[in-house]
PDB file of C-alpha atoms in Angstrom:
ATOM      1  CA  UNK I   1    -127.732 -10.552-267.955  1.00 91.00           C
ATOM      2  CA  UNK I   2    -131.022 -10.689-270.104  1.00 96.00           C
ATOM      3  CA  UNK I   3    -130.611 -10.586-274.143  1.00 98.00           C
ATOM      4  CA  UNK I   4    -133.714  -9.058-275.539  1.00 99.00           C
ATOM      5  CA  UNK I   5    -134.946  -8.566-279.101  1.00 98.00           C
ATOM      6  CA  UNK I   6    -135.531  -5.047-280.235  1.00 98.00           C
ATOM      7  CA  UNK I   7    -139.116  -4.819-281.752  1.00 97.00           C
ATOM      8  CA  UNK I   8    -139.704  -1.805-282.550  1.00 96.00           C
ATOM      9  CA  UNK I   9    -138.146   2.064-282.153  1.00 96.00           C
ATOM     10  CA  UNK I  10    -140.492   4.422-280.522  1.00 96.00           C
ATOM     11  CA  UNK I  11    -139.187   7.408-280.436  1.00 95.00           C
ATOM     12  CA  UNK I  12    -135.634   8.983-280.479  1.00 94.00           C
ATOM     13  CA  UNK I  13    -134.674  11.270-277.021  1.00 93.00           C
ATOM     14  CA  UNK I  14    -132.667  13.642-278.092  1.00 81.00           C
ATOM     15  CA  UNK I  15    -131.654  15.146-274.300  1.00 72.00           C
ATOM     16  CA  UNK I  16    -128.660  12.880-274.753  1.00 61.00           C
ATOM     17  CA  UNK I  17    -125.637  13.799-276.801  1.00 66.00           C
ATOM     18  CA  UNK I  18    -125.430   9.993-278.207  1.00 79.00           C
ATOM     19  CA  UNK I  19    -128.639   9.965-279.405  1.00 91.00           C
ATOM     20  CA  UNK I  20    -130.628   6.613-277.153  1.00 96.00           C
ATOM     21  CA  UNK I  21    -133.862   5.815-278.079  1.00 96.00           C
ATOM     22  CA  UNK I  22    -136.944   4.459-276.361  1.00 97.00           C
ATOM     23  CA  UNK I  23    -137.005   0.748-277.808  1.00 98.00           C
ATOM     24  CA  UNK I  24    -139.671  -1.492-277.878  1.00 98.00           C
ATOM     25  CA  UNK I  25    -138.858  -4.868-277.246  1.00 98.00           C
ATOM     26  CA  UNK I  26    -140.552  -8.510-275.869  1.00 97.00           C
ATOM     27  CA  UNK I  27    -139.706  -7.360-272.164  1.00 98.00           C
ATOM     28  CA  UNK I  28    -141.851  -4.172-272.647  1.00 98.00           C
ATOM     29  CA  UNK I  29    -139.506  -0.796-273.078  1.00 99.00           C
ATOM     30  CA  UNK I  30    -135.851   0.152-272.746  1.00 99.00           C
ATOM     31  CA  UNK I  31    -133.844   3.087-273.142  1.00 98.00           C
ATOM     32  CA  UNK I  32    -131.291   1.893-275.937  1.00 98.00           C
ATOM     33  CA  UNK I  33    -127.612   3.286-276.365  1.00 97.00           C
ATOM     34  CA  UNK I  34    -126.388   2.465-279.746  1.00 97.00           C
ATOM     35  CA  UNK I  35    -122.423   1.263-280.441  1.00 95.00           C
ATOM     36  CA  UNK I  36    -123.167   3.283-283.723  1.00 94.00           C
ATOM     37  CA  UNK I  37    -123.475   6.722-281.888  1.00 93.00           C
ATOM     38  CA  UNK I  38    -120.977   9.344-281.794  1.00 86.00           C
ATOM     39  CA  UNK I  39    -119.746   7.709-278.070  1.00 84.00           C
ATOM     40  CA  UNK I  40    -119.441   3.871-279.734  1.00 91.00           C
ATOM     41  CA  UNK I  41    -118.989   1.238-278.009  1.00 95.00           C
ATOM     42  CA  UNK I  42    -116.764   2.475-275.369  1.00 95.00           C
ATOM     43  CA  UNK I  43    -119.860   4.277-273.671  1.00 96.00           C
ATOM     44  CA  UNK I  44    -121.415   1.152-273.650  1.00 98.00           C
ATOM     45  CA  UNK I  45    -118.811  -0.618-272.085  1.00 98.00           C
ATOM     46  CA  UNK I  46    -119.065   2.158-269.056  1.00 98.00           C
ATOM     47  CA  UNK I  47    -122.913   1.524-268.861  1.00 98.00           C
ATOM     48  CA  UNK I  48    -122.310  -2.362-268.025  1.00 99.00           C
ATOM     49  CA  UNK I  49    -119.641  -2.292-265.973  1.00 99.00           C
ATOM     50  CA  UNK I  50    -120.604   0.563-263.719  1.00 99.00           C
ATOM     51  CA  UNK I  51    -124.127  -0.728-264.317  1.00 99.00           C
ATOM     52  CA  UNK I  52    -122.801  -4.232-262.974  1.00 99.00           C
ATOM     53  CA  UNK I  53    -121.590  -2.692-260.154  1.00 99.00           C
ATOM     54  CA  UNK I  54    -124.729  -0.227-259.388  1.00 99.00           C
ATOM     55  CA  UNK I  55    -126.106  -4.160-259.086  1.00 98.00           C
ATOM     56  CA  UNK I  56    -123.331  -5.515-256.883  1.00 98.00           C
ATOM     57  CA  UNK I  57    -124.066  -3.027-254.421  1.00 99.00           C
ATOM     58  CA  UNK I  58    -127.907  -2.871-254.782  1.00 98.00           C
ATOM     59  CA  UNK I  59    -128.151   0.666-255.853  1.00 98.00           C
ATOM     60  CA  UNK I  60    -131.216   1.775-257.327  1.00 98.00           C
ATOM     61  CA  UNK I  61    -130.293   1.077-261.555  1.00 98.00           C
ATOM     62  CA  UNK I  62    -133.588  -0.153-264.017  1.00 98.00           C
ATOM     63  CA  UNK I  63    -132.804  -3.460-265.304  1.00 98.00           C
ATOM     64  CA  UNK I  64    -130.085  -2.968-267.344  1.00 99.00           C
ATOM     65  CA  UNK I  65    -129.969  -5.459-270.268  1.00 99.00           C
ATOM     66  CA  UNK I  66    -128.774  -6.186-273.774  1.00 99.00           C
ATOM     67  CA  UNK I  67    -130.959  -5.405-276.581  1.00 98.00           C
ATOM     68  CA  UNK I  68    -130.289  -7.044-279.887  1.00 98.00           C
ATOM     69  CA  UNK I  69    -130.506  -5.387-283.275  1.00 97.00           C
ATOM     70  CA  UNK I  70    -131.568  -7.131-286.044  1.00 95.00           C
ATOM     71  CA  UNK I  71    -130.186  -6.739-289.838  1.00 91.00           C
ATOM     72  CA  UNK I  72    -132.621  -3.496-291.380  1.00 88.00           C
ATOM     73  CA  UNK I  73    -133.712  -3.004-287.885  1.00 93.00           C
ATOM     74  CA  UNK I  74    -135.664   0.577-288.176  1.00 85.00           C
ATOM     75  CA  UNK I  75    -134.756   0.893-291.802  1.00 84.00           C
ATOM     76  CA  UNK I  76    -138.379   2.988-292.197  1.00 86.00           C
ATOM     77  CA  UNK I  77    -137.376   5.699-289.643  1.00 88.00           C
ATOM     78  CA  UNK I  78    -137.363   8.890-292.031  1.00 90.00           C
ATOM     79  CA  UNK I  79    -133.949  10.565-290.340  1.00 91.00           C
ATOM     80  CA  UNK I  80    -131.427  10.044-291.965  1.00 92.00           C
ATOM     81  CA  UNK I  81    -128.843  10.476-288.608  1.00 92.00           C
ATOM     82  CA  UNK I  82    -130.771   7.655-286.737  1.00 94.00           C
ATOM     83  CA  UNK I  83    -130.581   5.639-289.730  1.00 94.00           C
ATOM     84  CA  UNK I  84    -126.772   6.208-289.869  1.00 93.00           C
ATOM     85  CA  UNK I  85    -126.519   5.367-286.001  1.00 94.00           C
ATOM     86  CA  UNK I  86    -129.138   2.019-286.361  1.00 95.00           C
ATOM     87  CA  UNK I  87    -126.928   1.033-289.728  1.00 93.00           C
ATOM     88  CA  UNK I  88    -123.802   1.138-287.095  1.00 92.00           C
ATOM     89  CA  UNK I  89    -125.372  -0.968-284.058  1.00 95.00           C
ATOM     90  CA  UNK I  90    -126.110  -4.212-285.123  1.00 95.00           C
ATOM     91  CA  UNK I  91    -125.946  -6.422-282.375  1.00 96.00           C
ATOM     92  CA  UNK I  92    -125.889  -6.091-278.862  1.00 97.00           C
ATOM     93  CA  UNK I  93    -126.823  -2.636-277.595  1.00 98.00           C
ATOM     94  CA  UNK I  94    -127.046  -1.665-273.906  1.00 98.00           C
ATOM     95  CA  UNK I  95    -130.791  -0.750-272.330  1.00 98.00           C
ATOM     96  CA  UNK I  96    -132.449   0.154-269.385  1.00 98.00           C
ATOM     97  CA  UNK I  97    -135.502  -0.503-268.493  1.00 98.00           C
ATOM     98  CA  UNK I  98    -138.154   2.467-269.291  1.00 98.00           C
ATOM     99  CA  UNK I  99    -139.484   3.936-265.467  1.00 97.00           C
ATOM    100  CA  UNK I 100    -142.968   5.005-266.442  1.00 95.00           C
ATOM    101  CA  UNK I 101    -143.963   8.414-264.577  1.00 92.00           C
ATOM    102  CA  UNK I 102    -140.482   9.551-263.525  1.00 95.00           C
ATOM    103  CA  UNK I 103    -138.945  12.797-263.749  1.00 93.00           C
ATOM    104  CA  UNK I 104    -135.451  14.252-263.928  1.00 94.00           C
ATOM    105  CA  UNK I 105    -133.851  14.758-259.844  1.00 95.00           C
ATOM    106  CA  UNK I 106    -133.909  18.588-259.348  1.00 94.00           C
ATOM    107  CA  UNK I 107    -131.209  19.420-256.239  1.00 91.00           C
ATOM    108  CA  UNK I 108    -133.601  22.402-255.195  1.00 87.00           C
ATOM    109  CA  UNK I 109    -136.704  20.241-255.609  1.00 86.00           C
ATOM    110  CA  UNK I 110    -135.782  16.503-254.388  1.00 85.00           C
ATOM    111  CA  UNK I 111    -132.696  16.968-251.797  1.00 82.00           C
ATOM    112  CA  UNK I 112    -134.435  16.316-248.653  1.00 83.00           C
ATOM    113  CA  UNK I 113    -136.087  13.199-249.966  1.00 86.00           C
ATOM    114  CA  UNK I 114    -132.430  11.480-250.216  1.00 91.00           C
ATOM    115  CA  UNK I 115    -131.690   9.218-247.834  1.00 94.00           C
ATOM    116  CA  UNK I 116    -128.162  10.396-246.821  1.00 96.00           C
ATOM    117  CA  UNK I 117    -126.500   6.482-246.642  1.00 98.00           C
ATOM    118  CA  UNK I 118    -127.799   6.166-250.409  1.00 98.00           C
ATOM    119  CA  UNK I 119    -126.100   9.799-251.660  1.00 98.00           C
ATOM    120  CA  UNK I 120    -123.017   8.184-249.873  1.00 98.00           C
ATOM    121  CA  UNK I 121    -122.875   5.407-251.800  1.00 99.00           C
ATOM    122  CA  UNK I 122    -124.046   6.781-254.999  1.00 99.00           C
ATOM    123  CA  UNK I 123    -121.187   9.478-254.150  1.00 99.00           C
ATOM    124  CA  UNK I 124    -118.743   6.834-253.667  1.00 99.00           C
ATOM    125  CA  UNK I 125    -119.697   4.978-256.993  1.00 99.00           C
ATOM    126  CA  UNK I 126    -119.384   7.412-259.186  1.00 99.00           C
ATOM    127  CA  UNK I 127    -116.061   8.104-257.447  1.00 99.00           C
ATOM    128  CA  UNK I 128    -114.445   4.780-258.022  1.00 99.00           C
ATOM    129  CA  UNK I 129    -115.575   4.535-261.526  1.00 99.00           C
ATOM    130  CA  UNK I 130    -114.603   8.226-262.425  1.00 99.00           C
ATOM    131  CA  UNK I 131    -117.864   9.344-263.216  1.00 98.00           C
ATOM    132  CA  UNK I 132    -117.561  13.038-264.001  1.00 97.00           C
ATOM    133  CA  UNK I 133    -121.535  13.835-265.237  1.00 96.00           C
ATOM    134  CA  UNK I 134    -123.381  13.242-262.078  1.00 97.00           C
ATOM    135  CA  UNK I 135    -123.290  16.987-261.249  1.00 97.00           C
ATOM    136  CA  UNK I 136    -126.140  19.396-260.437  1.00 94.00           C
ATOM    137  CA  UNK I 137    -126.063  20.960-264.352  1.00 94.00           C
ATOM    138  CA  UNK I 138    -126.835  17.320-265.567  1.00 93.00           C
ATOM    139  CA  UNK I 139    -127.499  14.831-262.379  1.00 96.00           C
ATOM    140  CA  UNK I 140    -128.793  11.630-264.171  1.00 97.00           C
ATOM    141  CA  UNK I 141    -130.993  10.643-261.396  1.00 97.00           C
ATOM    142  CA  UNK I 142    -134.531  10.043-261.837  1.00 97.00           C
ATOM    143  CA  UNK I 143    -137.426  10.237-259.269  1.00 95.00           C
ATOM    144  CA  UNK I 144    -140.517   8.087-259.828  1.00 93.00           C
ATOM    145  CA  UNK I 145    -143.556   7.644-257.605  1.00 85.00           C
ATOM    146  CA  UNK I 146    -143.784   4.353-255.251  1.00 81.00           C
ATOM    147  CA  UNK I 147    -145.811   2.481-252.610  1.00 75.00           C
ATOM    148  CA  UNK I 148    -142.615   3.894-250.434  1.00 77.00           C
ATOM    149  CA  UNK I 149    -142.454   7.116-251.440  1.00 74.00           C
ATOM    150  CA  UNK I 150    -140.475   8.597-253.923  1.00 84.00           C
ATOM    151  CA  UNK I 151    -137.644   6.452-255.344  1.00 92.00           C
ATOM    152  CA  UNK I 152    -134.037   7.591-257.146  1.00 96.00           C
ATOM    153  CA  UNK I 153    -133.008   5.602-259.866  1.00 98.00           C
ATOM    154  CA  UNK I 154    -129.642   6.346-261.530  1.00 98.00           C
ATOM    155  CA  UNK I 155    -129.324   6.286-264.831  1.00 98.00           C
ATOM    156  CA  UNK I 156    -126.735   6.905-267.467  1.00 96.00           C
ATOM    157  CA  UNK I 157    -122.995   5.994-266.882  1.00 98.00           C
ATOM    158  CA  UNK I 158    -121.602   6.506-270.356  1.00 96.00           C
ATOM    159  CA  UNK I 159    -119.135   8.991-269.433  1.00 96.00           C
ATOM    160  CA  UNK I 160    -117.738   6.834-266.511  1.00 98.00           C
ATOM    161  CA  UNK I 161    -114.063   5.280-266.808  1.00 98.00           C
ATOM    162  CA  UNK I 162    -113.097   7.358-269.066  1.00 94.00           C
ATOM    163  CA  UNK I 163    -109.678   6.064-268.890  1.00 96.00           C
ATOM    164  CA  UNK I 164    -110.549   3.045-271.153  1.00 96.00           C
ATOM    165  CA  UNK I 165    -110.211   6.101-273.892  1.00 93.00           C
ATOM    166  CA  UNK I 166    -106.288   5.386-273.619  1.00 94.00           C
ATOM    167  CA  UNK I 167    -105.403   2.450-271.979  1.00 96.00           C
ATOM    168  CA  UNK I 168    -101.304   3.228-272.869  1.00 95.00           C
ATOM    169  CA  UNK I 169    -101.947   5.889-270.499  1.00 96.00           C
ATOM    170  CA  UNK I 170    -103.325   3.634-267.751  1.00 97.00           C
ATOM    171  CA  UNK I 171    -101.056   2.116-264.740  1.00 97.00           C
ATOM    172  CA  UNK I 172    -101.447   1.748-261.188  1.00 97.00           C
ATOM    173  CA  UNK I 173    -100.852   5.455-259.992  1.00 97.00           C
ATOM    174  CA  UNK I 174    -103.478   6.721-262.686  1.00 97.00           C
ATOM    175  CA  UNK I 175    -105.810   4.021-261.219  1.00 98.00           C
ATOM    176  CA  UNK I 176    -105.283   4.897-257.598  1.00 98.00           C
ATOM    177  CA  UNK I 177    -105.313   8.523-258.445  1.00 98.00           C
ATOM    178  CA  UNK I 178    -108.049  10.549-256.640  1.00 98.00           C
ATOM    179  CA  UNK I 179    -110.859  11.984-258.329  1.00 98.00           C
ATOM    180  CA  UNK I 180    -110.832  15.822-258.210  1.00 98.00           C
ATOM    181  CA  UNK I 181    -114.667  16.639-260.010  1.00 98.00           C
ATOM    182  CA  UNK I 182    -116.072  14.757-257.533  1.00 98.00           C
ATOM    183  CA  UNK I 183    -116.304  18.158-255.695  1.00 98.00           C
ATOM    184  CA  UNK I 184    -119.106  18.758-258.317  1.00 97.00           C
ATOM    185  CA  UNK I 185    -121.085  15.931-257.620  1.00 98.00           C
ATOM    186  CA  UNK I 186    -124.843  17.039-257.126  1.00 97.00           C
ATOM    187  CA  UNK I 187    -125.628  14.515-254.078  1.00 97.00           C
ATOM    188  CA  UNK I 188    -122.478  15.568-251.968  1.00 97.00           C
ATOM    189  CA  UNK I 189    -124.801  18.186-250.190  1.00 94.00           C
ATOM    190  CA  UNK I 190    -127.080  15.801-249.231  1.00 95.00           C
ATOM    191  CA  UNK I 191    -124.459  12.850-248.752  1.00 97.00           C
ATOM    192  CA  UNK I 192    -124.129  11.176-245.093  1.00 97.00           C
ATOM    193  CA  UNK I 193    -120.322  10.427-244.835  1.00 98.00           C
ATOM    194  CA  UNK I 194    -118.382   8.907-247.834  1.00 98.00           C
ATOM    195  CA  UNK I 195    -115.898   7.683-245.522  1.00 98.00           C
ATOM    196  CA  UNK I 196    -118.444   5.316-243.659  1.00 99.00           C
ATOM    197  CA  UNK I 197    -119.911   4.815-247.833  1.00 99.00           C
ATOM    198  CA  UNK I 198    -116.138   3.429-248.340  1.00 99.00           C
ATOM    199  CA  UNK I 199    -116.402   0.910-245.255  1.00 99.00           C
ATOM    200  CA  UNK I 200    -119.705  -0.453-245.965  1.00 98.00           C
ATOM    201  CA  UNK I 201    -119.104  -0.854-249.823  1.00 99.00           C
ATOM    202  CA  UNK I 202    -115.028  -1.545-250.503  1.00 99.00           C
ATOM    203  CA  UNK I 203    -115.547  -4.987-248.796  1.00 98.00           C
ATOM    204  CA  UNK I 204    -118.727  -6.266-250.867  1.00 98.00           C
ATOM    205  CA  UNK I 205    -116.521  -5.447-254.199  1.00 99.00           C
ATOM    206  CA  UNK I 206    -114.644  -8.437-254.390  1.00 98.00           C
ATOM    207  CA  UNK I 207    -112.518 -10.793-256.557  1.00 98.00           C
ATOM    208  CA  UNK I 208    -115.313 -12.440-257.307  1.00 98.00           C
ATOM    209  CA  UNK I 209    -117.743  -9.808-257.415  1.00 98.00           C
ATOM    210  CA  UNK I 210    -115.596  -7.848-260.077  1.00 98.00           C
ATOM    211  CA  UNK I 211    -115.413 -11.164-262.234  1.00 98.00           C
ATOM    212  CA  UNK I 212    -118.672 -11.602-262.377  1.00 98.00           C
ATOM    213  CA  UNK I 213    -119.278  -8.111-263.686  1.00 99.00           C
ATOM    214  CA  UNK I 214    -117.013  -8.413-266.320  1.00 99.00           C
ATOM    215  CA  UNK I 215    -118.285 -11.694-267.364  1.00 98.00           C
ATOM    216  CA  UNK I 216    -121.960  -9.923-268.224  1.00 96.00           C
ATOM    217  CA  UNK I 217    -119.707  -7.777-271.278  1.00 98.00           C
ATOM    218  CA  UNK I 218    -120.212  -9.235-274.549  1.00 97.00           C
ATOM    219  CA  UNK I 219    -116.528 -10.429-276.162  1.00 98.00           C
ATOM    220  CA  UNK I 220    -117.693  -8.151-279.278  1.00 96.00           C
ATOM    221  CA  UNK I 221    -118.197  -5.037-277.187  1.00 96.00           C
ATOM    222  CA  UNK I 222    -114.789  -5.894-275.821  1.00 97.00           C
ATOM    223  CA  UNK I 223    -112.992  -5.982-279.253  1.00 96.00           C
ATOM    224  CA  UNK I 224    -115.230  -3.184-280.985  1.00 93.00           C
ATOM    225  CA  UNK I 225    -112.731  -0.523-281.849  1.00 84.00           C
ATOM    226  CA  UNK I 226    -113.167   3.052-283.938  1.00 77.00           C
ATOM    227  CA  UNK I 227    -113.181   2.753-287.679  1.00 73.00           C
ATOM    228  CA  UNK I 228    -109.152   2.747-288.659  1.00 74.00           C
ATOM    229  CA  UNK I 229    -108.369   1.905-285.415  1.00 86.00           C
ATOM    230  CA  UNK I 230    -107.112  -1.933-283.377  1.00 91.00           C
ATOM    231  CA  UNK I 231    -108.675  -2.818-280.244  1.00 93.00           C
ATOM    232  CA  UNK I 232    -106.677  -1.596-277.537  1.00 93.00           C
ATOM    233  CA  UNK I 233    -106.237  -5.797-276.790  1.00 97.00           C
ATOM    234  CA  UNK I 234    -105.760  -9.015-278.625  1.00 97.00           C
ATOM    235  CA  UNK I 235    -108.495 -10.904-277.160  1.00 98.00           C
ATOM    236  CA  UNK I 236    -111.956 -10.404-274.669  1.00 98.00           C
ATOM    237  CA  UNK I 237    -109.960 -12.144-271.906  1.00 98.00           C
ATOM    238  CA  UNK I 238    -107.498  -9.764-271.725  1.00 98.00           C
ATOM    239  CA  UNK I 239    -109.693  -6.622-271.716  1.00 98.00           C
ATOM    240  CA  UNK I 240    -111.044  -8.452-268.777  1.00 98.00           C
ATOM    241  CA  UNK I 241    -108.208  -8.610-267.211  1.00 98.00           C
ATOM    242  CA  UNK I 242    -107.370  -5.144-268.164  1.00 98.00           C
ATOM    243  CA  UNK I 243    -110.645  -3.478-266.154  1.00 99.00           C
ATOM    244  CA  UNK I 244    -109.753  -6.256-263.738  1.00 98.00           C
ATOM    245  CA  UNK I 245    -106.618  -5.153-263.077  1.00 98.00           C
ATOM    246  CA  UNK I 246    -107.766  -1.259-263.068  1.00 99.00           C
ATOM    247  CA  UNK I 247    -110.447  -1.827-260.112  1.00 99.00           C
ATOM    248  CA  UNK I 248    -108.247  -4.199-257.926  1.00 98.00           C
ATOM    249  CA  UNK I 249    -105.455  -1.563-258.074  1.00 98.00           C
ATOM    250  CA  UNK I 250    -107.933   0.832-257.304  1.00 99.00           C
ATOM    251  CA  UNK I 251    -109.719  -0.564-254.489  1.00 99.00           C
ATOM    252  CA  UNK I 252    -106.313  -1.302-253.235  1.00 98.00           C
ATOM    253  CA  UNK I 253    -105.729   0.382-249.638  1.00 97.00           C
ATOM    254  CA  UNK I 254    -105.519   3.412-248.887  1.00 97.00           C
ATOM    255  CA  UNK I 255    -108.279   4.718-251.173  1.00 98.00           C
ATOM    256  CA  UNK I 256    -107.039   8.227-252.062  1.00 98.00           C
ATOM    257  CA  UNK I 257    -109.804   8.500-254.264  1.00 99.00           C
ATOM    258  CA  UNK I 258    -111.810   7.929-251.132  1.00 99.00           C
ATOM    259  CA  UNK I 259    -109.805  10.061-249.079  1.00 99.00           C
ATOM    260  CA  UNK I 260    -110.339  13.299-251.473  1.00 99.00           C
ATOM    261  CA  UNK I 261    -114.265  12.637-251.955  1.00 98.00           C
ATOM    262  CA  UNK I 262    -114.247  13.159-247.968  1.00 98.00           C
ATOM    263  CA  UNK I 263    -111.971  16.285-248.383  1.00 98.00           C
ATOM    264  CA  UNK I 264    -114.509  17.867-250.969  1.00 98.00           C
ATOM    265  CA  UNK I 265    -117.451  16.888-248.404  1.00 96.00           C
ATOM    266  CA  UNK I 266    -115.716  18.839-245.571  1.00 95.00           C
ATOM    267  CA  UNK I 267    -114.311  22.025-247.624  1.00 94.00           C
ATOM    268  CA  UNK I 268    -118.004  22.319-248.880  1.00 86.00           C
ATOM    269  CA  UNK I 269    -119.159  25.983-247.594  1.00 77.00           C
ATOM    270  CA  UNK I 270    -121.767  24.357-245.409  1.00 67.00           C
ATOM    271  CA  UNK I 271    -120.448  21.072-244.807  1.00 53.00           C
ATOM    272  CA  UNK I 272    -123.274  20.046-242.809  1.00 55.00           C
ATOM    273  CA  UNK I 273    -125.707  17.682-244.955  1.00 53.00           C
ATOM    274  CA  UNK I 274    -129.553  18.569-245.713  1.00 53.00           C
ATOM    275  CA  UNK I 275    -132.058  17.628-243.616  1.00 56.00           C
ATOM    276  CA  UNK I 276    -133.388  13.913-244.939  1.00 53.00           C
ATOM    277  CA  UNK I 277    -137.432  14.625-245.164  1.00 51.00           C
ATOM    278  CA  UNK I 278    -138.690  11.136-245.250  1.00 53.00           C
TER     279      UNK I 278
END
């Protein structure tokens, strides 16, 4: 994964409860999260590994990339709760990559332009990983112009695995447990079948696959833990193992994660999907 140098802060976008900014940087402009926001580092833990495997399965993500705070980095900006946040985040941060001209996916507006087989997999994603703010009040999908047509890019994953929050609490029924909100999800209506998702995707996630995922998370990222508070492990190789250990049990056959995401498809009150308008 790329390292790149914050430059500059543009502006602060305050449609997010942690606070990102639009960063300037050598690579041209990236939506920053900060490890010195109100979410910390755990949110941008989520955004690289579900990020990672947005990538594994070539779904539609902006280069996703770490952007590196400098000591007094944006020391002039006059607000005194982004100075608190940029005083708190030095280091590696987690970006994506700014998608000039897009605009926020509106169900009423966009569903017929979604290719069914991609709100399947997207569907199925944000199932495995537990994503619970992919929903119609807050979809964090954009839509930007191209030579194609228009294009969906997802965006925004901090929420996701929001079991790391207490891994005491984690063992292999929690991770094999289904995933009731997906019922919410804003692309089920438009979603070709997440059971057919499930059989093109499960097999591409593998060993190796997840390893290499993990291996893009920075060791400090890893061991970051709330002030007064221990990491929840002794060392970056065994929070690996830990996330490791959490997506091999859940991938695990059968999926009953998989199994309720196709149960919330077909109790839907029309479970037929949208026309696709390509």
């Amino acid at each position: 994964m790329s390292t790149h140098a914050a430059l500059r802060y543009v502006t602060p976008l305050r449609e997010g409860g942690s606070l990102p900014a639009l960063i300037e940087t050598e690579a041209g402009l990236y939506v920053v999260k900060f490890r010195g926001a109100g979410q910390g580092a755990r949110a941008l833990l989520a955004e690289l590994i579900v990020g990672g495997l947005a990538r594994a399965l070539d779904l539609p993500l902006p280069d996703l990339a770490l952007v590196h705070l400098g000591d007094g980095f944006g020391r002039a900006e006059p607000d005194p709760e982004i100075q608190d946040i940029l005083r708190g985040s030095g280091g590696e941060n987690v970006g994506l990559a700014f998608v000039p001209g897009a605009f926020a996916y509106e169900p009423a507006a966009h569903a017929d332009l979604i290719d069914p087989d991609l709100a399947a997999d997207i569907v199925w994603l944000d199932a495995l990983t537990t994503n619970i703010d992919r929903t119609a009040r807050n979809p964090n999908l954009l839509v930007a112009r191209s030579e194609e047509g228009p294009k969906l890019w997802l965006i925004d994953h901090g929420a996701a695995l929001y079991f790391h929050h207490n891994w005491a609490s984690v063992d292999a029924e929690r991770a094999r447990a289904p995933f009731t909100p997906i019922k919410d999800h804003v692309l089920l209506p438009v979603a070709g079948p997440v059971d057919v998702a499930d059989a093109r995707l499960a097999p591409r996630l593998t060993e190796a696959a997840l390893t290499d995922v993990l291996a893009t998370v920075p060791d400090a990222l890893l061991m970051d833990a709330p002030e007064g508070r221990e990491p929840a492990f002794d060392t970056p190789a065994a929070a690996r193992a830990a996330y490791a250990d959490f997506f091999r049990e859940r991938l695990a056959a059968p999926r009953r994660w998989v199994e309720e995401a196709v149960r919330a498809q077909a109790e839907r009150p029309d479970a037929s999907p949208l026309p696709y308008r390509r």
